[in-house]
Tab-separated table of C-alpha atoms in Angstrom:
chain	number	residue	atom	x	y	z
A	114	UNK	CA	26.510	-8.820	-4.011
A	115	UNK	CA	25.045	-12.123	-2.848
A	116	UNK	CA	21.398	-11.274	-2.312
A	117	UNK	CA	18.736	-12.035	-4.913
A	118	UNK	CA	16.830	-8.997	-6.144
A	119	UNK	CA	13.084	-9.092	-5.458
A	120	UNK	CA	11.586	-7.621	-8.649
A	121	UNK	CA	8.462	-5.792	-7.547
A	122	UNK	CA	8.052	-4.255	-10.984
A	123	UNK	CA	7.755	-7.679	-12.640
A	124	UNK	CA	5.399	-8.973	-9.950
A	125	UNK	CA	3.212	-5.888	-10.320
A	126	UNK	CA	2.926	-6.486	-14.073
A	127	UNK	CA	1.596	-9.954	-13.373
A	128	UNK	CA	-0.827	-8.728	-10.713
A	129	UNK	CA	-2.187	-6.031	-13.054
A	130	UNK	CA	-2.696	-8.680	-15.725
A	131	UNK	CA	-4.672	-10.865	-13.302
A	132	UNK	CA	-6.723	-7.812	-12.289
A	133	UNK	CA	-7.474	-7.045	-15.945
A	134	UNK	CA	-8.776	-10.614	-16.437
A	135	UNK	CA	-10.971	-10.159	-13.367
A	136	UNK	CA	-12.235	-6.833	-14.666
A	137	UNK	CA	-13.319	-8.433	-17.954
A	138	UNK	CA	-15.174	-11.179	-16.082
A	139	UNK	CA	-16.808	-8.610	-13.770
A	140	UNK	CA	-17.911	-6.503	-16.725
A	141	UNK	CA	-19.546	-9.556	-18.286
A	142	UNK	CA	-21.351	-10.395	-15.050
A	143	UNK	CA	-22.317	-6.894	-13.850
A	144	UNK	CA	-22.769	-5.091	-17.136
A	145	UNK	CA	-20.335	-2.358	-16.097
A	146	UNK	CA	-16.685	-1.880	-15.279
A	147	UNK	CA	-15.348	-1.341	-11.744
A	148	UNK	CA	-14.893	2.393	-11.032
A	149	UNK	CA	-12.127	4.103	-9.105
A	150	UNK	CA	-12.479	7.777	-8.086
A	151	UNK	CA	-9.325	9.690	-7.260
A	152	UNK	CA	-9.489	13.145	-5.647
A	153	UNK	CA	-6.516	15.540	-5.928
A	154	UNK	CA	-6.591	18.893	-4.170
A	155	UNK	CA	-3.987	21.438	-5.245
A	156	UNK	CA	-0.909	21.145	-7.431
A	157	UNK	CA	1.597	19.152	-5.396
A	158	UNK	CA	3.952	17.911	-8.175
A	159	UNK	CA	4.635	14.444	-6.728
A	160	UNK	CA	0.955	13.873	-6.058
A	161	UNK	CA	0.013	15.003	-9.584
A	162	UNK	CA	2.449	12.521	-11.137
A	163	UNK	CA	1.131	9.760	-8.914
A	164	UNK	CA	-2.498	10.513	-9.785
A	165	UNK	CA	-1.688	10.479	-13.525
A	166	UNK	CA	-0.030	7.095	-13.138
A	167	UNK	CA	-2.995	5.736	-11.199
A	168	UNK	CA	-5.408	6.962	-13.846
A	169	UNK	CA	-3.358	5.443	-16.670
A	170	UNK	CA	-3.056	2.050	-15.009
A	171	UNK	CA	-6.726	2.045	-13.991
A	172	UNK	CA	-7.793	2.539	-17.608
A	173	UNK	CA	-5.277	-0.016	-18.885
A	174	UNK	CA	-6.866	-2.591	-16.551
A	175	UNK	CA	-10.270	-1.890	-18.120
A	176	UNK	CA	-11.684	0.059	-15.209
A	177	UNK	CA	-13.401	3.411	-15.163
A	178	UNK	CA	-11.174	6.198	-13.832
A	179	UNK	CA	-12.962	9.184	-12.294
A	180	UNK	CA	-10.452	11.946	-11.582
A	181	UNK	CA	-11.515	14.968	-9.525
A	182	UNK	CA	-8.926	17.734	-9.534
A	183	UNK	CA	-9.823	20.563	-7.130
A	184	UNK	CA	-8.085	23.911	-6.619
A	185	UNK	CA	-5.723	24.307	-3.675
A	186	UNK	CA	-8.133	26.737	-1.942
A	187	UNK	CA	-11.011	24.239	-1.895
A	188	UNK	CA	-12.684	24.405	1.521
A	189	UNK	CA	-13.475	21.526	3.856
A	190	UNK	CA	-17.229	21.584	3.209
A	191	UNK	CA	-16.746	21.316	-0.576
A	192	UNK	CA	-14.352	18.408	-0.229
A	193	UNK	CA	-16.663	16.597	2.179
A	194	UNK	CA	-19.580	17.172	-0.223
A	195	UNK	CA	-17.601	15.583	-3.056
A	196	UNK	CA	-16.804	12.541	-0.913
A	197	UNK	CA	-20.483	12.212	-0.010
A	198	UNK	CA	-21.408	12.285	-3.738
A	199	UNK	CA	-18.835	9.584	-4.501
A	200	UNK	CA	-20.117	7.461	-1.613
A	201	UNK	CA	-23.602	7.606	-3.139
A	202	UNK	CA	-22.517	7.047	-6.744
A	203	UNK	CA	-23.261	3.428	-7.786
A	204	UNK	CA	-20.624	3.521	-10.542
A	205	UNK	CA	-17.847	4.241	-8.021
A	206	UNK	CA	-16.469	1.184	-6.248
A	207	UNK	CA	-13.306	2.734	-4.791
A	208	UNK	CA	-12.493	6.230	-3.484
A	209	UNK	CA	-8.986	7.521	-2.972
A	210	UNK	CA	-8.246	11.008	-1.653
A	211	UNK	CA	-4.634	11.786	-2.511
A	212	UNK	CA	-2.522	12.817	0.490
A	213	UNK	CA	-1.079	15.152	1.612
A	214	UNK	CA	-3.920	17.637	1.483
A	215	UNK	CA	-3.293	21.399	1.682
A	216	UNK	CA	-2.643	22.484	5.240
A	217	UNK	CA	-6.008	24.198	5.831
A	218	UNK	CA	-7.900	20.936	5.273
A	219	UNK	CA	-8.561	18.260	7.926
A	220	UNK	CA	-7.400	15.017	6.282
A	221	UNK	CA	-8.658	12.856	9.172
A	222	UNK	CA	-12.224	14.142	8.835
A	223	UNK	CA	-12.134	13.557	5.065
A	224	UNK	CA	-10.813	9.980	5.355
A	225	UNK	CA	-13.390	9.173	8.028
A	226	UNK	CA	-16.134	10.326	5.680
A	227	UNK	CA	-15.278	7.705	3.000
A	228	UNK	CA	-17.561	4.668	2.960
A	229	UNK	CA	-15.396	1.888	4.464
A	230	UNK	CA	-16.595	-0.479	1.717
A	231	UNK	CA	-15.209	1.975	-0.896
A	232	UNK	CA	-12.028	2.710	1.108
A	233	UNK	CA	-9.649	0.910	-1.280
A	234	UNK	CA	-6.679	2.656	0.383
A	235	UNK	CA	-7.513	0.797	3.600
A	236	UNK	CA	-7.026	3.894	5.801
A	237	UNK	CA	-10.471	4.081	7.447
A	238	UNK	CA	-10.491	2.992	11.140
A	239	UNK	CA	-13.216	0.466	10.293
A	240	UNK	CA	-10.868	-1.281	7.911
A	241	UNK	CA	-7.984	-1.020	10.380
A	242	UNK	CA	-10.252	-2.748	12.917
A	243	UNK	CA	-11.269	-5.422	10.435
A	244	UNK	CA	-7.597	-6.178	9.715
A	245	UNK	CA	-6.751	-6.291	13.443
A	246	UNK	CA	-9.557	-8.735	14.184
A	247	UNK	CA	-9.266	-10.905	11.095
A	248	UNK	CA	-12.424	-9.776	9.368
A	249	UNK	CA	-12.673	-9.105	5.570
A	250	UNK	CA	-11.859	-5.485	4.787
A	251	UNK	CA	-9.357	-3.476	2.807
A	252	UNK	CA	-5.659	-3.504	3.627
A	253	UNK	CA	-3.431	-0.489	2.831
A	254	UNK	CA	-1.845	-1.081	-0.562
A	255	UNK	CA	1.829	-0.834	0.323
A	256	UNK	CA	1.896	-3.451	3.112
A	257	UNK	CA	-0.393	-5.686	1.052
A	258	UNK	CA	2.149	-5.507	-1.786
A	259	UNK	CA	4.967	-6.277	0.668
A	260	UNK	CA	3.359	-9.445	1.932
A	261	UNK	CA	2.655	-10.583	-1.618
A	262	UNK	CA	6.353	-10.198	-2.435
A	263	UNK	CA	7.339	-12.088	0.709
A	264	UNK	CA	5.015	-15.018	0.001
A	265	UNK	CA	6.177	-15.132	-3.592
A	266	UNK	CA	9.766	-15.348	-2.391
A	267	UNK	CA	9.434	-17.516	0.725
A	268	UNK	CA	6.156	-19.389	0.337
A	269	UNK	CA	4.612	-20.173	3.734
A	270	UNK	CA	5.701	-17.525	6.265
A	271	UNK	CA	4.519	-19.520	9.297
A	272	UNK	CA	6.982	-19.578	12.176
A	273	UNK	CA	9.409	-16.995	10.748
A	274	UNK	CA	10.769	-14.145	12.885
A	275	UNK	CA	9.929	-10.706	11.405
A	276	UNK	CA	10.947	-7.203	12.401
A	277	UNK	CA	8.937	-4.270	11.076
A	278	UNK	CA	10.785	-0.979	11.447
A	279	UNK	CA	8.171	1.769	11.553
A	280	UNK	CA	4.802	2.032	13.274
A	281	UNK	CA	2.725	4.258	10.929
A	282	UNK	CA	-0.949	3.527	10.400
A	283	UNK	CA	-0.302	3.339	6.624
A	284	UNK	CA	2.573	0.795	6.615
A	285	UNK	CA	4.073	-0.333	9.913
A	286	UNK	CA	1.004	-1.328	11.911
A	287	UNK	CA	-0.908	-3.041	9.053
A	288	UNK	CA	2.312	-4.782	7.966
A	289	UNK	CA	2.712	-6.234	11.478
A	290	UNK	CA	-0.933	-7.350	11.461
A	291	UNK	CA	-0.546	-9.080	8.074
A	292	UNK	CA	2.564	-10.917	9.198
A	293	UNK	CA	0.922	-11.915	12.481
A	294	UNK	CA	-2.047	-13.318	10.545
A	295	UNK	CA	0.438	-15.463	8.596
A	296	UNK	CA	1.815	-16.887	11.865
A	297	UNK	CA	5.065	-14.939	11.967
A	298	UNK	CA	6.571	-13.870	15.268
A	299	UNK	CA	6.534	-10.120	14.863
A	300	UNK	CA	8.525	-7.332	16.530
A	301	UNK	CA	7.577	-3.725	15.807
A	302	UNK	CA	10.641	-1.498	16.053
A	303	UNK	CA	11.096	2.186	15.303
A	304	UNK	CA	13.533	5.068	15.448
A	305	UNK	CA	13.533	4.996	19.261
A	306	UNK	CA	14.094	1.272	19.633
A	307	UNK	CA	17.125	0.601	21.847
A	308	UNK	CA	19.753	-1.673	20.288
A	309	UNK	CA	17.878	-2.251	17.035
A	310	UNK	CA	20.658	-4.492	15.623
A	311	UNK	CA	19.968	-6.997	18.445
A	312	UNK	CA	16.456	-7.594	17.034
A	313	UNK	CA	17.491	-7.587	13.396
A	314	UNK	CA	20.200	-10.198	13.881
A	315	UNK	CA	17.463	-12.736	14.687
A	316	UNK	CA	15.007	-11.720	11.985
A	317	UNK	CA	14.257	-13.916	8.979
A	318	UNK	CA	12.200	-11.021	7.539
A	319	UNK	CA	12.974	-7.292	7.842
A	320	UNK	CA	10.542	-4.665	6.584
A	321	UNK	CA	12.074	-1.167	6.701
A	322	UNK	CA	9.561	1.704	6.733
A	323	UNK	CA	11.144	4.315	8.962
A	324	UNK	CA	11.703	7.131	6.496
A	325	UNK	CA	15.470	7.508	6.999
A	326	UNK	CA	17.772	7.031	4.018
A	327	UNK	CA	20.206	4.154	4.424
A	328	UNK	CA	19.188	3.635	8.035
A	329	UNK	CA	19.435	-0.182	8.138
A	330	UNK	CA	23.006	-1.446	7.776
A	331	UNK	CA	24.011	-4.800	6.328
A	332	UNK	CA	26.001	-5.762	9.440
A	333	UNK	CA	22.790	-5.572	11.474
A	334	UNK	CA	21.128	-8.291	9.424
A	335	UNK	CA	20.898	-12.034	9.915
A	336	UNK	CA	22.714	-13.773	7.034
A	337	UNK	CA	20.150	-14.904	4.469
A	338	UNK	CA	17.376	-12.620	5.693
A	339	UNK	CA	14.729	-11.356	3.301
A	340	UNK	CA	14.654	-7.564	3.333
A	341	UNK	CA	11.738	-5.453	2.112
A	342	UNK	CA	12.655	-1.768	1.766
A	343	UNK	CA	9.579	0.460	1.784
A	344	UNK	CA	11.539	3.710	2.019
A	345	UNK	CA	11.580	6.230	-0.813
A	346	UNK	CA	13.942	9.081	0.062
A	347	UNK	CA	15.002	11.784	-2.357
A	348	UNK	CA	18.687	12.608	-1.917
A	349	UNK	CA	21.355	14.336	-3.975
A	350	UNK	CA	22.349	10.889	-5.198
A	351	UNK	CA	18.787	10.147	-6.345
A	352	UNK	CA	16.093	7.907	-4.857
A	353	UNK	CA	17.302	5.642	-2.055
A	354	UNK	CA	15.541	3.417	0.428
A	355	UNK	CA	15.676	3.039	4.196
A	356	UNK	CA	18.205	0.225	3.788
A	357	UNK	CA	21.862	0.711	2.938
A	358	UNK	CA	21.519	-1.379	-0.187
A	359	UNK	CA	25.137	-2.283	-0.924
A	360	UNK	CA	25.936	-3.505	2.553
A	361	UNK	CA	22.592	-5.261	2.931
A	362	UNK	CA	22.988	-7.041	-0.437
A	363	UNK	CA	26.227	-8.630	0.790
A	364	UNK	CA	24.446	-10.255	3.753
A	365	UNK	CA	20.755	-10.740	2.930
A	366	UNK	CA	19.321	-13.666	1.001
A	367	UNK	CA	16.990	-11.379	-0.946
A	368	UNK	CA	16.288	-7.657	-1.004
A	369	UNK	CA	13.996	-5.195	-2.787
A	370	UNK	CA	15.737	-2.446	-4.805
A	371	UNK	CA	14.734	1.188	-4.652
A	372	UNK	CA	13.275	2.109	-7.066
A	373	UNK	CA	11.676	-0.976	-8.637
A	374	UNK	CA	10.828	-2.960	-5.539
A	375	UNK	CA	7.827	-2.100	-3.380
A	376	UNK	CA	6.808	1.061	-5.277
A	377	UNK	CA	5.211	-0.593	-8.337
A	378	UNK	CA	3.188	-2.872	-6.054
A	379	UNK	CA	1.240	-0.027	-4.460
A	380	UNK	CA	-0.793	0.977	-7.508
A	381	UNK	CA	-1.207	-2.672	-8.568
A	382	UNK	CA	-2.677	-3.459	-5.132
A	383	UNK	CA	-4.930	-0.372	-5.392
A	384	UNK	CA	-6.379	-1.850	-8.595
A	385	UNK	CA	-6.717	-5.243	-6.899
A	386	UNK	CA	-8.624	-3.691	-3.987
A	387	UNK	CA	-10.920	-1.813	-6.380
A	388	UNK	CA	-11.755	-5.039	-8.218
A	389	UNK	CA	-12.476	-6.731	-4.903
A	390	UNK	CA	-14.682	-3.831	-3.806
A	391	UNK	CA	-16.700	-4.012	-7.029
A	392	UNK	CA	-17.346	-7.722	-6.575
A	393	UNK	CA	-18.372	-7.316	-2.944
A	394	UNK	CA	-20.710	-4.419	-3.705
A	395	UNK	CA	-22.412	-6.417	-6.525
A	396	UNK	CA	-22.397	-9.654	-4.508
A	397	UNK	CA	-20.448	-11.404	-7.300
A	398	UNK	CA	-18.120	-14.201	-6.208
A	399	UNK	CA	-14.393	-13.680	-6.616
A	400	UNK	CA	-11.424	-15.851	-5.581
A	401	UNK	CA	-9.530	-13.027	-3.874
A	402	UNK	CA	-6.612	-15.270	-2.980
A	403	UNK	CA	-5.991	-15.967	-6.643
A	404	UNK	CA	-5.229	-12.307	-7.360
């Protein structure tokens, strides 16, 4: 292996520490802690574990954690009514509705109902539009974490060639927008891209978010490239990413492991977005770039 490991777990620890310092300062200025409300409908095991982890880390950062666990048969009207109450609650700065929702519920309608200024997941079309046009808003947590890791590793990204594999609204599209804003030359590829290796061989940065285990091969990569693996795929061999790690590590300059790379950054960035939301709602200054 020649590639350096990008330790997302260690970076996330530092980010959460900076957030905790910001929470203490906010509490002193506002007389309250930032509040994050998480809504879980049903008993999806993976979602339940994720929500518990979010609640634990929220409290450890000094924030208020409001957890709303609803039965799987909750109807659309009841869920919308809860979102409306959270929108109106002055102690709630961030709202997160855990996906996936049970099949009888309309997730799009629920997400559209969240106040964009409390949408710390960054999924609302208003925030997507703000990102696309360069206005202040909230960026989805996973791509935000990815770009933090890239800047920590590479410094100024200006002028670099980047390929984002995947075009989802949650990762691929916002990732491309973030890299474009940092003056990268960005190609969005996906599972139907013809001759994908042709594009990757010229890429200084590769972000893999296609949802296929071991999809990206080391021989496709430009020597010395920085590879961010967003994939989390459960296989018989355990958790693996979208990048064939062993072959990539022999070619890349740096690569994120799975697990321990991008994953820990997602919750840390959620806490960061909640802190930012609290400051904006209370009109209290915050150096967001320092987080």
